[in-house]
XYZ file of N, CA and C in Angstrom:
339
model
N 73.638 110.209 132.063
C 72.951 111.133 131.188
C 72.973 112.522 131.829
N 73.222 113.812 130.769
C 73.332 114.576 131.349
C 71.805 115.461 131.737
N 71.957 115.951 133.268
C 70.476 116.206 133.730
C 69.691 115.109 134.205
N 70.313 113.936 134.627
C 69.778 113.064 135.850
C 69.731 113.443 136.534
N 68.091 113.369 137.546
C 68.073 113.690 138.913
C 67.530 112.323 139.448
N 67.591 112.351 140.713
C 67.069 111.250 141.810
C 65.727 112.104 142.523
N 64.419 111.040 142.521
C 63.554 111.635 143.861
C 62.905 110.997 144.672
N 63.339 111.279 145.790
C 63.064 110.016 146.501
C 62.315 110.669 147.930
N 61.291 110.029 148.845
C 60.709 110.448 149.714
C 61.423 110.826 150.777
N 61.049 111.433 151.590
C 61.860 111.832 152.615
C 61.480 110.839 153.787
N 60.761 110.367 153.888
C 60.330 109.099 154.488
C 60.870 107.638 153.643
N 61.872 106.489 154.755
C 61.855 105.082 154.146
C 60.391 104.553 153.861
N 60.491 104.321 151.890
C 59.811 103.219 151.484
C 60.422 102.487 150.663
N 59.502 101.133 150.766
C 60.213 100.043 149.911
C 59.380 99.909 148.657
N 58.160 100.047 148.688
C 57.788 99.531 147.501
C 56.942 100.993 147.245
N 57.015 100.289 145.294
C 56.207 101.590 144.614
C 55.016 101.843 144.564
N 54.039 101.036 145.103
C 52.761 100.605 145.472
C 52.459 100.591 146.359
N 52.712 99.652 147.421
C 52.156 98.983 148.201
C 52.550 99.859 149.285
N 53.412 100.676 149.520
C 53.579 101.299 150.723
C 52.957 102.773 150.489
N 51.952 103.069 149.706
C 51.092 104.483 149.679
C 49.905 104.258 149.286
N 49.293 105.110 150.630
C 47.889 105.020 149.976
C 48.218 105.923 148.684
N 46.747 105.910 147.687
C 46.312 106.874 146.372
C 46.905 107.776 146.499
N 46.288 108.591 147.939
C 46.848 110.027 148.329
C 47.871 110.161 147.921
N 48.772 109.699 148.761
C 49.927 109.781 148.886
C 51.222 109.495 147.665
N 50.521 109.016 146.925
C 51.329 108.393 145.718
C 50.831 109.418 144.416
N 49.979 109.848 144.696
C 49.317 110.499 143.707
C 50.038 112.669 143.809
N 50.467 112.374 145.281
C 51.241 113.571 145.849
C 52.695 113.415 145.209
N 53.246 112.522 145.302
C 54.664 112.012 145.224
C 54.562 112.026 143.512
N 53.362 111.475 142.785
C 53.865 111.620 141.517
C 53.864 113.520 140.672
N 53.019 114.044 141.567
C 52.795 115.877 140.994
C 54.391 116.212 141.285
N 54.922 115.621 142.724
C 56.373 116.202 142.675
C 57.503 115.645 141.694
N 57.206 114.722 141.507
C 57.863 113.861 139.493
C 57.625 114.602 138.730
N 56.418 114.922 138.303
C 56.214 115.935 137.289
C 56.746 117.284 137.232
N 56.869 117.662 138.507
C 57.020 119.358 138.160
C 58.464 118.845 138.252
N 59.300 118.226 139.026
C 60.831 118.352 138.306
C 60.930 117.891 137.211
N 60.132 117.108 136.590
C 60.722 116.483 135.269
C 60.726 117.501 134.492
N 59.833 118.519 134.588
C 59.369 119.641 133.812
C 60.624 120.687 133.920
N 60.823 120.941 135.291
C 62.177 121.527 135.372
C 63.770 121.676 134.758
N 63.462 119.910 134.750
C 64.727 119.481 133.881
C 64.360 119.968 132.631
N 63.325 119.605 132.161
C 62.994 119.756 130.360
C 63.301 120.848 129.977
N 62.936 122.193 130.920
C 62.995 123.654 130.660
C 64.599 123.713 131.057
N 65.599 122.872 131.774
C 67.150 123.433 131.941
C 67.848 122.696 131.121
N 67.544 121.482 130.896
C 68.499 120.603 129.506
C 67.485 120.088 128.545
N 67.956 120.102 127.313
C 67.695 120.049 125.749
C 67.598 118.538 125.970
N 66.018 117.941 125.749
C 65.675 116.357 125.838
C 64.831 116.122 124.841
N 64.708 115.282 124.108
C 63.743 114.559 122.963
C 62.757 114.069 123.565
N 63.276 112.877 125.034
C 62.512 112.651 125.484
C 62.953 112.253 126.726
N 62.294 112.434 127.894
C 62.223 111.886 128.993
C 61.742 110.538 129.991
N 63.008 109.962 130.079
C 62.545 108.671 131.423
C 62.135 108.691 132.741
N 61.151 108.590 132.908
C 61.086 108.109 134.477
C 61.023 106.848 134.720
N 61.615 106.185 135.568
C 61.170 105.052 135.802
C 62.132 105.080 137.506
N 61.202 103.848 138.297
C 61.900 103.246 139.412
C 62.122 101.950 139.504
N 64.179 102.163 140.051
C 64.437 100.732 140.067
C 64.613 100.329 141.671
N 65.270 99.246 141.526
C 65.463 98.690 143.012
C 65.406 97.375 143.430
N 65.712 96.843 144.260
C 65.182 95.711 144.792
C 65.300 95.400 146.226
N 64.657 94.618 146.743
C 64.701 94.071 148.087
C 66.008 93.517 148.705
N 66.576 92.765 147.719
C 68.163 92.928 147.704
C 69.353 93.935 148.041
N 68.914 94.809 147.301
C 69.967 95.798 147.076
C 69.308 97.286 147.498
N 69.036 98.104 146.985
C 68.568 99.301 147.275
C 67.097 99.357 147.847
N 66.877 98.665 149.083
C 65.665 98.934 149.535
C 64.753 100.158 149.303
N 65.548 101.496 149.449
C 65.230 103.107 149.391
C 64.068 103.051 148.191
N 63.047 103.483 148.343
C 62.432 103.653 147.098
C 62.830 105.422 146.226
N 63.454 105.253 144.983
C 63.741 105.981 144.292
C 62.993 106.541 142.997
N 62.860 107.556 142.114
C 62.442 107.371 140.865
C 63.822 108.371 140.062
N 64.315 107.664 139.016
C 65.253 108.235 138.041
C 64.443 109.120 136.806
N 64.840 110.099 136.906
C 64.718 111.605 136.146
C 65.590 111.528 135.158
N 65.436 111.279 133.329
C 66.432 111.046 132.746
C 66.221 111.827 131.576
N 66.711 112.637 131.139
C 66.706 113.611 130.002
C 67.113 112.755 129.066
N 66.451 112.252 127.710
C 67.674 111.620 126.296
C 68.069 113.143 125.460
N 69.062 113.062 125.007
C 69.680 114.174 124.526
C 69.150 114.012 123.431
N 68.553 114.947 122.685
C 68.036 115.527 120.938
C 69.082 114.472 120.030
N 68.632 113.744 119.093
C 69.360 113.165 118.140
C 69.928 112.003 118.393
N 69.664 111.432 119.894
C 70.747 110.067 120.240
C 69.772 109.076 119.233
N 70.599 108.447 118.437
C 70.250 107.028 117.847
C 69.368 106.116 118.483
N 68.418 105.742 117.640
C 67.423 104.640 118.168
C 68.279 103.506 118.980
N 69.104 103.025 118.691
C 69.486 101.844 119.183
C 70.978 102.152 120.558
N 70.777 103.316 120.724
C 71.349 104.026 121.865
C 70.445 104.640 122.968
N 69.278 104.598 122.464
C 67.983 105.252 123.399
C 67.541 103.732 124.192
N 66.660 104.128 125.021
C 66.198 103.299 126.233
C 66.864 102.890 127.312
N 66.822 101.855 127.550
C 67.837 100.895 128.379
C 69.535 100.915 128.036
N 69.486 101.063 126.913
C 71.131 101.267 126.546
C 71.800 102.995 126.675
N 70.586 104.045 126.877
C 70.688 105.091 127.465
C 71.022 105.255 128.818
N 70.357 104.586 129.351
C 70.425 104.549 131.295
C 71.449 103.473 131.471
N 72.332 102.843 130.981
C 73.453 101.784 131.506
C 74.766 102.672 131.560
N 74.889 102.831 132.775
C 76.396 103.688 133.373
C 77.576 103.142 132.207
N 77.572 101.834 132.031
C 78.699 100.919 131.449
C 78.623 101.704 130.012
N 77.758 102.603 128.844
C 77.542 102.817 127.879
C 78.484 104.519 128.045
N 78.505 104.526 129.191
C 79.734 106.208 129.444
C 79.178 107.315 130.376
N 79.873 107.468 130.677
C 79.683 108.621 132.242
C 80.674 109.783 131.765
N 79.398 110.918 131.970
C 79.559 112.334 131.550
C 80.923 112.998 132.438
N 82.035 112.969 131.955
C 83.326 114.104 132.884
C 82.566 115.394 133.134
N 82.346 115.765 134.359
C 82.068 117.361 134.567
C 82.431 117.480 136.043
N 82.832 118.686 136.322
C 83.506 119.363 137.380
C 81.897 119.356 138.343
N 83.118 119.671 139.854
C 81.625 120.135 140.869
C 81.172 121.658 140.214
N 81.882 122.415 139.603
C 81.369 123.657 139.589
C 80.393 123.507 138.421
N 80.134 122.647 137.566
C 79.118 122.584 136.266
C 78.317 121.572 137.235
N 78.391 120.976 138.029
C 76.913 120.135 138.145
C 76.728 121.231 139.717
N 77.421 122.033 140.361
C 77.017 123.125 140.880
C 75.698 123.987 139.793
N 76.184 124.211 139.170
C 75.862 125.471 137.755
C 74.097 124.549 137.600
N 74.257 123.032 136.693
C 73.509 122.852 136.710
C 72.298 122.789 137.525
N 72.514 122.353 139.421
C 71.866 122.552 140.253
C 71.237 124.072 140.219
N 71.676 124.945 140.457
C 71.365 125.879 140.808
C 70.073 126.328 139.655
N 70.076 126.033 138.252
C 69.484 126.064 137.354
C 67.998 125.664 137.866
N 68.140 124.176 137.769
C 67.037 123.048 138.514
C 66.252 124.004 139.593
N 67.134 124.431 140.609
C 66.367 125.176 142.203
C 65.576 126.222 140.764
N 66.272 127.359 140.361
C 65.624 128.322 139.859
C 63.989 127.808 139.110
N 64.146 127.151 138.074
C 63.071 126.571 137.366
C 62.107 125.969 138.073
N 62.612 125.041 139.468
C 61.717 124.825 139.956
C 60.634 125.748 141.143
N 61.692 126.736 141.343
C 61.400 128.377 142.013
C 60.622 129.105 141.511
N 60.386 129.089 139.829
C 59.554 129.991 139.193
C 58.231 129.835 139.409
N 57.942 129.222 139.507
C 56.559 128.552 139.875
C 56.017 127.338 138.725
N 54.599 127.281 138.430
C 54.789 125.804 137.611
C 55.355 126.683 136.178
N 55.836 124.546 136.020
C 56.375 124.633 134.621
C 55.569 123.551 133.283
């Protein structure tokens, strides 16, 4: 999707709970918000996903996915069938997801959004 970001602690955690106190989770989610907000103000979204995946298996890293749905995508193309790589991956150069970055820093530079 175009305008996925990743955010993830700068410290290893595994779980989305259990490894933060309130504090701390309650810190980590204001920094979710103000990028999600970021994104909203740099790409055109209906609506926005957050969610975190993972498992003990596979991606220990605790992550949360930042997902813009583009204005007009079909009900039965939204959700889960939105976020599946296998449904198509956006062609764009380093210099447009350059472009887009730099966007993201700015918006999130302005102060809140």
């Amino acid at each position: 999707m175009y305008g996925h970001v990743l955010v993830a602690p700068r410290e290893h955690v595994e779980h989305v709970v259990r490894d933060f106190d309130q504090d701390a989770y309650l810190r980590l989610q204001a920094v979710l918000y103000r990028v999600a907000r970021a994104v909203e103000v740099v790409v055109p979204s209906e609506r926005t996903y957050l969610l975190s995946l993972g498992s003990q298996q596979g991606n220990t890293h605790l992550h949360w996915h930042i997902s813009p749905l583009t204005p007009g995508t079909p009900p039965e193309r939204q959700q889960y069938h939105a976020l599946m790589h296998e449904n198509g991956v956006i062609p764009w150069s380093k210099e447009q997801a350059t472009e887009l970055g730099a966007k993201l820093r700015a918006a999130l530079t302005a102060g809140p959004v």
